[in-house]
Amino acid sequence: MHSLPAVALALAAVVDLSGATVDPRPGAGAGPAVVVFVRTDCPVSNRYAPELRRLREQFSARGISFWLVYPDRAETPSAIRRHQSDFGFGYRALRDPQHELVQATRATVTPEAAVFVAAASGPQMVYRGRIDDRYVDFGRSRAAPTRRDLREVLEALAQGVPVTPRTTVAIGCSIPPLE
Amino acid sequence: MLLAGAVGCGRARSDQPASAPPPSVTFNQQVAPIVLRHCAPCHRPGEAGPFSLLTYRDVRKRADQIARVTASRYMPPWPPEPGYGSFVGERRLPDDDVALLQRWVREGAPEGTGAPPSPPPQGEGWQLGRPDLVVQMKETYTVPAEGTDVFRNFVLPAPVKGTRYVRALELRPGDKRVVHHANILLDPTGSARRRDARDPGPGFAGMDVEMESDRFEPDSHFLFWKPGTAAVSEPAGMAWTLDEGTDLVLNMHFQPSGKPEPIRPEVGLYFTDEPPTRFPMLLQLEHDGAIDISPGDSHFVIGDHYDLPVDVEVLGVYPHAHYLGKDVQGFAILPDGTKKWLIWIRDWDFAWQAVYRFARPLFLPRGSRVEMRIAYDNSAGNVRNPSDPPRRVVAGNRSTDEMGHMWIQVLPRQKEDRWALQEAYMRRRLEKYPGDFVAHANLAAVLEERGRLEEAIAEYRQALRARPRSAPALNNLGAALQASGRLEEAVARYRDALRAEPDYGNARHNLGGALVLQGAFAEALPFLREDVRARPDDATARNNLGGALLATGHLDEAIRELRHAVDGEPRSLEAHYNLGRALAARGRLNEALEQLEQALRIAPGDRDAGQALAELKAKLGVN
């Protein structure tokens, strides 16, 4: 993971909806954590709400924690609460107004997932990319995915199988740069 | 000299800041007009776009994505190939504008100085103003949160009395982020209503829906909705006819959004008192029967053609295929061999199907051949392939089936030309599908309309060979036989139709009427009573029943029915004549006199009415 030194950086400005600072990445001894970047108005990430909910229901009992990260500082806590209740993700929601997690993961679009595990040197990112391969490009999608990348990673982690870090290209709404 | 010149030139340039771009592209100056014109119609609150693109902040935030999707031509969505047909409301971004957006983003998406143009005002409520009639779905349908796209048909009865002329229709589909497109069809026969009753929940499933019809009233207008298009009024003189008892059928395509979405569309109708004077017609090129695509076949082609028997203007075109569609072409070959393009879509995307109306009507002389060619990709390489792995695909109306249609709206010089168009259309269909019921039945109907009764009777018989128990075909055969004076045979066919479908109202109506003509009044009565129960506002039904009641001596009931008949159809000679006779028989001579005089005002030379009036006057002692 030398290519991603930013991972080790401390997060100072990632906050939950009450404004409290939160680092979703697992500390020593904690289970894996999944963060998924979303927006309230991104139709692609919204369409994944049912699949994201299923992943949480299936894997949170197996020691994996789930977080949604809203990287657009213009999305207010109240808009995010409404989004949570409309789509019923059931994830804990974080805001990343300084793009600390965006930079730490190098996520570029919503929805894009990153999976962290605890390691001796600190949290290690073992996956970043698409949830599955349903979207191939804007306006090009399959009726059903043929590869469920995020689920595969979580299955392996839940079974204690070591995961080789990898990335995939996610399709979705560009995460706007900081102004 | 040359070299020196070049160096000098280089020096001159380097005197300026090397990195300074030429006068910059800014949002306020160049970008906003493009975005407001091409993006904002959908990307604004309440419209189909998932986010707004109205202000600098909105656009700046999405700048990278805008550059990307405009360069790939995913946005604005406009599938037709430029130069192969010119259409109303073209949304294609000119190449220069695409390049400008790229440059703006590359240069850091600056806002610039001055004020940007303001967004066009957004209409509230109905685009065309308050409709004369609003028809809303009775129940709410909930689009599921996820899964493949949903195709559903909803039946909305149109509560109109008599016949109305519709100059415009506006659909408010519900949340436009969920509704991808909608077709509105007219169903005069109740067939969609019956399908709806068989399918649980609001509406019934199906990507495509075809209406049954048992008379010659060709589809004439595209009634289509897609996000971001302005509601259209029909051109002058081209209102369409909406008859009492007709259902509007909304054939809708939904895209799940991630949460359950309740949908309750409403349709606004705008009427005019001006009956239509120009009569367009929809012709369908298709060859569904040829669709049989092997798994893995990445280039399977079907085609169809139609030779125009009369001059027409082409007003619009609506190509239709499902997820395997790849390349869609429509064109015409003129009698002199010239090729004229109607449309070419090189990368067919079901999600963006649309009706395309020509910017200027395209004239095609008689003898032109209209053609379509559609290529399909049933390989695994087609990511939209709904089957994984690919499987054999034939025509059908599920999303895993295919279709290959191209509707074209043509305007012939005169109304009667539609018969020739319809006749040629059905004869072409018989070339593709020998023995086809629909083609024989429709051909029969148009021949009957053109007064070619014997040919029509022969075609109905052919249709019945394909479907011996088709109540509409049996009934229509009966009507054609009756029109050619073969009353006894007609009665037998009406009875056959009612045996095939005991609730078939048209056959009941016709059988009752035919029995009256045969003088079998008592036998006719139960059919006529049922007919009036089923269509209480039909003056002909009332008159038939009244006449039979009169003939069988039920005078009071006869008078009641015939009053309804004259109220419903004040210009009916028969109704006034019958009512006059019934009143006379009841001894209400002055009222009878009034009715018979009215009958003679309608038809001054009518012998029966004249004789009845003379007898009555003799009885009254007047002259």
PDB file of N, CA and C in Angstrom, chain B residues 167-205:
ATOM      1  N   ARG B 167     -57.594  18.747 -29.428  1.00  0.00           N
ATOM      2  CA  ARG B 167     -56.540  19.494 -30.128  1.00  0.00           C
ATOM      3  C   ARG B 167     -55.196  19.334 -29.440  1.00  0.00           C
ATOM      4  N   ALA B 168     -55.222  18.909 -28.179  1.00  0.00           N
ATOM      5  CA  ALA B 168     -53.958  18.687 -27.472  1.00  0.00           C
ATOM      6  C   ALA B 168     -54.199  17.771 -26.282  1.00  0.00           C
ATOM      7  N   LEU B 169     -53.140  17.054 -25.954  1.00  0.00           N
ATOM      8  CA  LEU B 169     -53.174  16.184 -24.775  1.00  0.00           C
ATOM      9  C   LEU B 169     -51.877  16.427 -24.029  1.00  0.00           C
ATOM     10  N   GLU B 170     -51.987  16.590 -22.728  1.00  0.00           N
ATOM     11  CA  GLU B 170     -50.766  16.752 -21.935  1.00  0.00           C
ATOM     12  C   GLU B 170     -50.769  15.704 -20.826  1.00  0.00           C
ATOM     13  N   LEU B 171     -49.641  15.026 -20.711  1.00  0.00           N
ATOM     14  CA  LEU B 171     -49.513  14.009 -19.661  1.00  0.00           C
ATOM     15  C   LEU B 171     -48.670  14.566 -18.531  1.00  0.00           C
ATOM     16  N   ARG B 172     -49.200  14.451 -17.315  1.00  0.00           N
ATOM     17  CA  ARG B 172     -48.357  14.697 -16.139  1.00  0.00           C
ATOM     18  C   ARG B 172     -48.155  13.345 -15.483  1.00  0.00           C
ATOM     19  N   PRO B 173     -46.972  12.770 -15.701  1.00  0.00           N
ATOM     20  CA  PRO B 173     -46.796  11.351 -15.405  1.00  0.00           C
ATOM     21  C   PRO B 173     -46.556  11.037 -13.938  1.00  0.00           C
ATOM     22  N   GLY B 174     -46.310  12.034 -13.116  1.00  0.00           N
ATOM     23  CA  GLY B 174     -45.842  11.754 -11.765  1.00  0.00           C
ATOM     24  C   GLY B 174     -44.371  12.134 -11.719  1.00  0.00           C
ATOM     25  N   ASP B 175     -43.618  11.559 -10.799  1.00  0.00           N
ATOM     26  CA  ASP B 175     -42.212  11.927 -10.656  1.00  0.00           C
ATOM     27  C   ASP B 175     -41.451  11.636 -11.947  1.00  0.00           C
ATOM     28  N   LYS B 176     -40.982  12.708 -12.580  1.00  0.00           N
ATOM     29  CA  LYS B 176     -40.352  12.536 -13.884  1.00  0.00           C
ATOM     30  C   LYS B 176     -38.980  11.881 -13.799  1.00  0.00           C
ATOM     31  N   ARG B 177     -38.469  11.760 -12.578  1.00  0.00           N
ATOM     32  CA  ARG B 177     -37.177  11.070 -12.460  1.00  0.00           C
ATOM     33  C   ARG B 177     -37.346   9.567 -12.537  1.00  0.00           C
ATOM     34  N   VAL B 178     -38.572   9.125 -12.406  1.00  0.00           N
ATOM     35  CA  VAL B 178     -38.848   7.692 -12.411  1.00  0.00           C
ATOM     36  C   VAL B 178     -39.479   7.262 -13.740  1.00  0.00           C
ATOM     37  N   VAL B 179     -40.268   8.153 -14.317  1.00  0.00           N
ATOM     38  CA  VAL B 179     -40.968   7.816 -15.559  1.00  0.00           C
ATOM     39  C   VAL B 179     -40.050   8.100 -16.735  1.00  0.00           C
ATOM     40  N   HIS B 180     -39.770   7.082 -17.511  1.00  0.00           N
ATOM     41  CA  HIS B 180     -38.824   7.289 -18.586  1.00  0.00           C
ATOM     42  C   HIS B 180     -39.489   7.660 -19.897  1.00  0.00           C
ATOM     43  N   HIS B 181     -40.581   7.022 -20.207  1.00  0.00           N
ATOM     44  CA  HIS B 181     -41.391   7.491 -21.323  1.00  0.00           C
ATOM     45  C   HIS B 181     -42.782   6.907 -21.201  1.00  0.00           C
ATOM     46  N   ALA B 182     -43.691   7.452 -21.976  1.00  0.00           N
ATOM     47  CA  ALA B 182     -45.063   6.955 -21.955  1.00  0.00           C
ATOM     48  C   ALA B 182     -45.688   7.123 -23.328  1.00  0.00           C
ATOM     49  N   ASN B 183     -46.439   6.115 -23.712  1.00  0.00           N
ATOM     50  CA  ASN B 183     -47.270   6.185 -24.913  1.00  0.00           C
ATOM     51  C   ASN B 183     -48.712   6.198 -24.461  1.00  0.00           C
ATOM     52  N   ILE B 184     -49.535   6.954 -25.144  1.00  0.00           N
ATOM     53  CA  ILE B 184     -50.949   6.938 -24.809  1.00  0.00           C
ATOM     54  C   ILE B 184     -51.705   6.370 -26.002  1.00  0.00           C
ATOM     55  N   LEU B 185     -52.466   5.317 -25.741  1.00  0.00           N
ATOM     56  CA  LEU B 185     -53.233   4.680 -26.807  1.00  0.00           C
ATOM     57  C   LEU B 185     -54.716   4.832 -26.509  1.00  0.00           C
ATOM     58  N   LEU B 186     -55.512   4.739 -27.561  1.00  0.00           N
ATOM     59  CA  LEU B 186     -56.958   4.843 -27.400  1.00  0.00           C
ATOM     60  C   LEU B 186     -57.564   3.460 -27.559  1.00  0.00           C
ATOM     61  N   ASP B 187     -58.420   3.096 -26.639  1.00  0.00           N
ATOM     62  CA  ASP B 187     -59.059   1.787 -26.711  1.00  0.00           C
ATOM     63  C   ASP B 187     -60.577   1.947 -26.694  1.00  0.00           C
ATOM     64  N   PRO B 188     -61.199   1.835 -27.864  1.00  0.00           N
ATOM     65  CA  PRO B 188     -62.654   1.997 -27.912  1.00  0.00           C
ATOM     66  C   PRO B 188     -63.398   0.712 -27.550  1.00  0.00           C
ATOM     67  N   THR B 189     -62.684  -0.394 -27.385  1.00  0.00           N
ATOM     68  CA  THR B 189     -63.362  -1.686 -27.277  1.00  0.00           C
ATOM     69  C   THR B 189     -63.387  -2.272 -25.868  1.00  0.00           C
ATOM     70  N   GLY B 190     -62.693  -1.643 -24.943  1.00  0.00           N
ATOM     71  CA  GLY B 190     -62.661  -2.205 -23.599  1.00  0.00           C
ATOM     72  C   GLY B 190     -61.703  -3.372 -23.455  1.00  0.00           C
ATOM     73  N   SER B 191     -60.898  -3.641 -24.485  1.00  0.00           N
ATOM     74  CA  SER B 191     -60.023  -4.817 -24.412  1.00  0.00           C
ATOM     75  C   SER B 191     -58.935  -4.628 -23.353  1.00  0.00           C
ATOM     76  N   ALA B 192     -58.418  -3.405 -23.239  1.00  0.00           N
ATOM     77  CA  ALA B 192     -57.377  -3.164 -22.232  1.00  0.00           C
ATOM     78  C   ALA B 192     -57.977  -3.275 -20.832  1.00  0.00           C
ATOM     79  N   ARG B 193     -59.192  -2.783 -20.694  1.00  0.00           N
ATOM     80  CA  ARG B 193     -59.876  -2.882 -19.402  1.00  0.00           C
ATOM     81  C   ARG B 193     -60.001  -4.348 -18.967  1.00  0.00           C
ATOM     82  N   ARG B 194     -60.300  -5.211 -19.928  1.00  0.00           N
ATOM     83  CA  ARG B 194     -60.448  -6.635 -19.586  1.00  0.00           C
ATOM     84  C   ARG B 194     -59.096  -7.229 -19.189  1.00  0.00           C
ATOM     85  N   ARG B 195     -58.030  -6.807 -19.883  1.00  0.00           N
ATOM     86  CA  ARG B 195     -56.693  -7.316 -19.499  1.00  0.00           C
ATOM     87  C   ARG B 195     -56.323  -6.831 -18.117  1.00  0.00           C
ATOM     88  N   ASP B 196     -56.665  -5.580 -17.835  1.00  0.00           N
ATOM     89  CA  ASP B 196     -56.365  -4.999 -16.528  1.00  0.00           C
ATOM     90  C   ASP B 196     -57.026  -5.819 -15.424  1.00  0.00           C
ATOM     91  N   ALA B 197     -58.262  -6.237 -15.685  1.00  0.00           N
ATOM     92  CA  ALA B 197     -59.009  -6.981 -14.668  1.00  0.00           C
ATOM     93  C   ALA B 197     -58.350  -8.321 -14.366  1.00  0.00           C
ATOM     94  N   ARG B 198     -57.647  -8.868 -15.356  1.00  0.00           N
ATOM     95  CA  ARG B 198     -57.019 -10.185 -15.157  1.00  0.00           C
ATOM     96  C   ARG B 198     -55.687 -10.074 -14.425  1.00  0.00           C
ATOM     97  N   ASP B 199     -55.085  -8.891 -14.373  1.00  0.00           N
ATOM     98  CA  ASP B 199     -53.745  -8.716 -13.811  1.00  0.00           C
ATOM     99  C   ASP B 199     -53.886  -8.064 -12.439  1.00  0.00           C
ATOM    100  N   PRO B 200     -53.274  -8.659 -11.409  1.00  0.00           N
ATOM    101  CA  PRO B 200     -53.409  -8.064 -10.069  1.00  0.00           C
ATOM    102  C   PRO B 200     -52.728  -6.694  -9.996  1.00  0.00           C
ATOM    103  N   GLY B 201     -53.188  -5.858  -9.089  1.00  0.00           N
ATOM    104  CA  GLY B 201     -52.593  -4.544  -8.898  1.00  0.00           C
ATOM    105  C   GLY B 201     -53.056  -3.570  -9.963  1.00  0.00           C
ATOM    106  N   PRO B 202     -52.727  -2.295  -9.774  1.00  0.00           N
ATOM    107  CA  PRO B 202     -53.117  -1.304 -10.778  1.00  0.00           C
ATOM    108  C   PRO B 202     -52.430  -1.577 -12.109  1.00  0.00           C
ATOM    109  N   GLY B 203     -53.179  -1.541 -13.190  1.00  0.00           N
ATOM    110  CA  GLY B 203     -52.607  -1.707 -14.521  1.00  0.00           C
ATOM    111  C   GLY B 203     -52.234  -3.143 -14.815  1.00  0.00           C
ATOM    112  N   PHE B 204     -51.628  -3.347 -15.979  1.00  0.00           N
ATOM    113  CA  PHE B 204     -51.156  -4.675 -16.343  1.00  0.00           C
ATOM    114  C   PHE B 204     -49.780  -4.568 -16.988  1.00  0.00           C
ATOM    115  N   ALA B 205     -49.011  -5.660 -16.890  1.00  0.00           N
ATOM    116  CA  ALA B 205     -47.625  -5.641 -17.335  1.00  0.00           C
ATOM    117  C   ALA B 205     -47.547  -5.728 -18.854  1.00  0.00           C
TER     118      ALA B 205
END
